[in-house]
Amino acid sequence: MASSPDSISMALFCDFENVALGVRDAKYEKFDIKRVLERLLLKGSIVVKKAYCDWDRYKSFKAAMHEANFELIEIPHVRQSGKNSADIRLVVDALDLCYTKSHVDTFVIISGDSDFSPLVSKLRENAKQVIGVGVKQSTSDLLIANCDEFIFYDDLVRDSQRAAAKREARDNPPASRKQPEEDKARREELESRRSKAIDIAVETFDALLAERGESGKIWSSMLKEAIKRRKPDFSESYFGFRAFGNLLEEAQARGLLELGRDEKSGIFVTRPGPGLAAPGGREEFVTAEERVVTERAAPRAGSGWEGVETDADAERVTTPADASAETPASAPEP
């Protein structure tokens, strides 16, 4: 069920021990729930927050979770139990909320445990959107694929570090530049990520065309939705792009896709080649350099004279027929 960001109501269910251990094993700093909340609040309002754990074992986190207005559900650790009691309680509470609070349309499961996959399936069966949050190396691929969207805590840490680095660079300009080798390694890593993202976009575009009978055009919003369905953990910012449109522009610059624009419906994507009419009927071809569409016919592409008035244009020979058409007839002599 699609909802505007202002109308989305979210319920958060946190398997705290799972995510805290995942953060520790990934050698990040202490788990910070604020990073998760800041990202989720961009999507809508949070009306329920519950965290499940044996809190006697994680006392150092209790103050931060209370400050974030989480309801802390105490689940004593029982060694003899073959199943984590916190998982069972979380599932029961989530399903109860699903069936009794119809205004809650989005459920957030903060965990990487594959045992929550049946819960995710049941929530989606009841027309609920499900967002997962977890640490990349400790999150099940099955859980990732089952969610509508998956947010990696690793990306939140990276964004926070990037923002801190910008503030530090602004407040304390470095005395010397980094070693060229470090810069080169960073550029190579970024280029590798960008290429991977472009490959994902092109592969999904080709799959959509094959599914839709080679219609030739796919709206950019439709392409992104298809990518998110196939890869819920996809995030263009992780691959080095500010927005999905920037990714498409880079794919166009590399000759892998072409972009067109319709005034009413926005940007659409086509295969590389001549400009194509938009699905709405309007024709306007957009290139990576944002070519200007002019009223006069452009010379052959690649000639180097596009948009330049030549001497031949300025000194066009006027034929007698043209002259007669342009010169008004004189009045007959009396």
XYZ file of C-alpha atoms in Angstrom:
334
model
C 0.000 0.000 0.000
C 1.636 3.219 -1.154
C 1.641 6.135 1.265
C 3.071 9.591 1.203
C 5.973 10.193 3.616
C 3.814 12.440 5.800
C 1.189 9.710 6.308
C 3.461 6.714 6.986
C 3.094 5.328 10.522
C 5.875 2.999 11.621
C 6.227 0.461 14.416
C 9.778 -0.502 15.473
C 10.606 -3.914 16.901
C 14.230 -4.312 17.942
C 15.940 -7.638 18.659
C 18.534 -5.727 20.633
C 20.981 -8.496 21.477
C 21.237 -9.537 17.836
C 22.055 -6.087 16.517
C 24.334 -5.146 19.435
C 26.420 -8.283 18.952
C 26.505 -7.671 15.211
C 27.883 -4.175 15.759
C 30.493 -5.525 18.164
C 31.589 -8.297 15.786
C 31.904 -5.770 12.953
C 34.223 -3.770 15.228
C 32.141 -0.601 15.080
C 31.714 1.702 18.008
C 28.964 1.060 20.521
C 25.549 0.569 18.881
C 23.808 3.933 18.519
C 20.036 3.740 18.071
C 19.909 7.449 17.163
C 21.485 6.727 13.788
C 18.687 4.306 12.995
C 15.942 6.656 14.160
C 17.310 9.598 12.188
C 17.157 7.568 8.982
C 13.686 6.187 9.654
C 12.198 9.566 10.575
C 12.934 10.710 7.026
C 10.302 8.212 5.908
C 7.489 9.093 8.315
C 6.381 9.088 11.946
C 7.220 6.384 14.485
C 4.271 5.483 16.709
C 5.561 2.326 18.436
C 9.083 1.491 19.688
C 9.828 -1.792 21.430
C 13.179 -3.406 22.195
C 13.569 -6.984 23.436
C 16.546 -8.172 25.445
C 17.846 -9.486 28.752
C 18.560 -5.942 29.865
C 20.532 -7.036 32.910
C 23.245 -8.074 30.463
C 23.114 -4.781 28.529
C 22.707 -2.211 31.296
C 25.027 0.290 29.602
C 22.526 0.678 26.745
C 19.401 1.189 28.836
C 19.770 4.940 29.331
C 20.147 5.639 25.603
C 17.161 3.435 24.760
C 15.019 5.157 27.405
C 16.004 8.556 26.008
C 14.859 7.356 22.590
C 11.454 6.478 24.137
C 11.724 2.733 23.581
C 9.622 0.364 25.634
C 12.185 -2.076 27.006
C 10.776 -5.595 27.125
C 12.684 -7.697 29.658
C 13.389 -11.210 28.410
C 15.464 -13.187 30.955
C 18.138 -15.343 29.380
C 17.371 -19.044 29.872
C 20.214 -21.370 28.931
C 18.026 -24.476 28.746
C 15.724 -22.961 26.159
C 16.418 -24.080 22.620
C 14.768 -20.981 21.195
C 15.385 -17.332 21.954
C 12.407 -16.125 23.981
C 12.951 -12.568 22.750
C 12.313 -13.684 19.166
C 9.028 -15.336 20.110
C 7.790 -12.352 22.127
C 8.729 -9.946 19.330
C 6.805 -11.995 16.749
C 3.707 -12.216 18.960
C 3.681 -8.466 19.656
C 4.229 -7.562 15.999
C 1.377 -9.766 14.782
C -0.918 -8.474 17.521
C -0.222 -4.905 16.408
C -0.727 -5.880 12.776
C -4.214 -7.242 13.454
C -5.388 -4.597 15.937
C -3.873 -1.294 14.715
C -4.782 -0.800 11.077
C -3.291 2.720 10.954
C 0.215 1.274 11.380
C 1.209 0.532 7.790
C 4.988 0.035 8.115
C 6.846 -2.376 10.373
C 10.569 -2.050 11.064
C 12.420 -5.166 12.220
C 15.829 -4.292 13.677
C 17.611 -7.622 13.474
C 19.601 -9.809 11.121
C 18.076 -13.106 12.244
C 16.615 -15.274 9.472
C 14.042 -16.598 11.976
C 12.062 -13.400 11.399
C 11.496 -14.194 7.704
C 8.108 -15.901 8.343
C 7.018 -12.840 10.333
C 8.009 -10.567 7.455
C 6.036 -12.730 5.019
C 2.932 -12.629 7.217
C 3.123 -8.845 7.619
C 3.436 -8.338 3.875
C 0.553 -10.750 3.359
C -1.518 -8.291 5.406
C -0.541 -5.353 3.150
C 2.121 -3.995 5.512
C 5.408 -2.602 4.305
C 8.412 -4.126 6.073
C 11.781 -2.424 6.509
C 14.703 -4.364 7.927
C 17.725 -2.920 9.729
C 20.865 -4.894 10.501
C 24.635 -5.227 10.306
C 25.740 -6.465 6.903
C 28.044 -9.322 7.895
C 25.638 -10.735 10.475
C 22.383 -10.411 8.518
C 20.731 -13.331 6.759
C 20.357 -13.046 2.982
C 16.940 -14.663 3.359
C 15.748 -11.859 5.627
C 17.160 -9.184 3.327
C 15.400 -10.605 0.283
C 12.091 -10.913 2.130
C 11.856 -7.263 3.224
C 10.513 -4.426 1.089
C 13.604 -2.427 2.015
C 16.695 -3.200 4.050
C 18.919 -0.593 5.697
C 22.425 -1.623 6.676
C 23.726 -0.174 9.925
C 27.113 -0.118 8.167
C 25.812 2.573 5.798
C 24.576 4.665 8.714
C 28.019 4.465 10.337
C 29.668 5.409 7.059
C 27.369 8.403 6.586
C 28.081 9.559 10.138
C 31.837 9.242 9.627
C 31.631 11.127 6.347
C 29.701 13.976 7.975
C 32.203 14.117 10.851
C 35.107 14.217 8.394
C 33.502 17.119 6.541
C 33.039 19.051 9.776
C 36.627 18.380 10.793
C 37.965 19.426 7.405
C 35.921 22.621 7.569
C 36.994 23.495 11.104
C 40.607 22.294 10.844
C 41.997 22.510 7.301
C 44.703 19.843 6.872
C 48.295 21.080 6.693
C 49.220 18.544 4.040
C 47.310 16.475 1.531
C 46.881 12.737 1.870
C 49.315 10.407 0.226
C 48.647 9.925 -3.508
C 48.469 6.162 -2.953
C 45.583 6.570 -0.495
C 43.729 8.868 -2.873
C 44.211 6.416 -5.724
C 42.921 3.498 -3.650
C 39.835 5.475 -2.630
C 39.129 6.460 -6.232
C 39.473 2.876 -7.411
C 37.142 1.612 -4.694
C 34.566 4.283 -5.517
C 34.779 3.538 -9.231
C 34.265 -0.164 -8.546
C 31.129 0.570 -6.518
C 29.753 2.965 -9.127
C 30.289 0.416 -11.887
C 28.489 -2.242 -9.861
C 25.487 0.045 -9.306
C 25.310 0.854 -13.010
C 25.443 -2.862 -13.851
C 22.501 -3.452 -11.502
C 20.485 -0.666 -13.158
C 21.231 -1.881 -16.700
C 20.456 -5.524 -15.876
C 17.153 -4.549 -14.256
C 16.271 -2.307 -17.207
C 16.903 -5.168 -19.651
C 14.816 -7.522 -17.515
C 11.917 -5.041 -17.442
C 12.021 -4.643 -21.210
C 11.979 -8.409 -21.676
C 9.063 -8.732 -19.244
C 7.058 -5.946 -20.911
C 7.576 -7.087 -24.470
C 10.380 -4.732 -25.522
C 8.239 -1.587 -25.355
C 11.467 0.421 -25.441
C 10.836 2.861 -22.594
C 10.796 2.510 -18.810
C 10.036 5.330 -16.377
C 12.968 6.004 -14.036
C 10.727 5.702 -10.956
C 9.528 2.307 -12.176
C 13.129 1.213 -12.726
C 14.140 2.161 -9.185
C 11.120 0.383 -7.698
C 12.050 -2.769 -9.622
C 15.635 -2.570 -8.365
C 14.415 -2.186 -4.759
C 12.140 -5.195 -5.157
C 14.987 -7.325 -6.493
C 17.595 -5.936 -4.077
C 15.936 -4.456 -0.964
C 19.353 -3.438 0.376
C 20.104 -1.280 -2.679
C 21.129 2.287 -1.803
C 22.564 4.618 -4.428
C 24.446 6.571 -1.753
C 26.444 3.452 -0.844
C 27.602 3.233 -4.457
C 28.744 6.848 -4.519
C 25.720 8.615 -6.041
C 23.766 11.403 -4.370
C 20.523 10.396 -6.066
C 19.208 7.738 -8.419
C 19.069 10.309 -11.207
C 22.837 10.801 -10.908
C 23.314 7.065 -11.357
C 21.233 7.104 -14.549
C 23.156 10.100 -15.874
C 26.442 8.255 -15.334
C 25.056 5.194 -17.119
C 24.104 7.447 -20.020
C 27.548 9.055 -20.087
C 29.024 5.553 -20.421
C 26.727 4.774 -23.350
C 24.768 2.073 -21.511
C 21.384 3.810 -21.200
C 19.664 6.861 -22.647
C 17.423 9.294 -20.783
C 14.413 11.183 -22.051
C 12.164 13.666 -20.326
C 8.431 14.125 -20.456
C 7.135 17.450 -19.107
C 4.218 15.844 -17.307
C 5.530 12.473 -16.165
C 9.267 12.999 -15.685
C 12.298 11.017 -16.839
C 12.183 7.777 -18.796
C 14.954 5.371 -19.786
C 15.601 3.792 -23.193
C 18.305 1.791 -24.898
C 21.221 3.774 -26.358
C 20.423 5.163 -29.778
C 18.479 7.981 -31.498
C 16.098 10.061 -29.423
C 12.750 8.397 -28.828
C 9.349 9.891 -28.209
C 8.239 9.861 -24.606
C 5.436 7.476 -23.642
C 3.145 10.500 -23.426
C 3.865 11.426 -27.047
C 6.235 14.354 -26.503
C 9.730 14.016 -27.984
C 12.720 15.476 -26.210
C 16.100 13.790 -25.998
C 18.269 14.448 -22.977
C 21.972 13.708 -22.956
C 24.524 13.669 -20.162
C 25.578 17.165 -21.193
C 21.912 18.368 -21.176
C 21.782 19.263 -24.876
C 19.532 22.169 -25.681
C 16.643 21.365 -27.984
C 16.540 24.102 -30.630
C 13.870 24.963 -33.123
C 16.180 24.938 -36.126
C 17.376 21.656 -37.599
C 20.768 20.666 -36.210
C 23.601 19.550 -38.528
C 24.705 15.946 -38.522
C 25.811 14.828 -35.045
C 29.561 14.802 -34.634
C 30.262 17.415 -37.310
C 31.323 19.955 -34.710
C 28.949 22.644 -36.055
C 25.846 21.866 -33.988
C 24.017 25.087 -33.106
C 26.544 27.301 -35.030
C 25.347 29.523 -37.836
C 27.647 29.018 -40.816
C 28.524 31.455 -43.575
C 26.337 29.441 -45.896
C 23.377 30.065 -43.612
C 24.081 33.794 -43.439
C 24.645 34.185 -47.189
C 21.821 32.014 -48.466
C 21.146 32.719 -52.150
C 17.738 34.169 -52.750
C 15.970 32.680 -55.739
C 13.558 34.657 -57.928
C 10.717 32.708 -56.415
C 11.864 33.670 -52.926
C 12.233 37.291 -53.954
C 8.760 37.441 -55.396
C 7.386 35.904 -52.240
C 9.226 38.330 -49.984
C 8.737 41.588 -52.042
C 5.221 43.051 -51.964
C 3.642 43.658 -55.375
C 3.814 47.276 -56.535
C 0.627 49.126 -57.357
C -0.252 49.211 -61.114
C 0.454 52.464 -62.899
C -2.627 54.475 -63.790
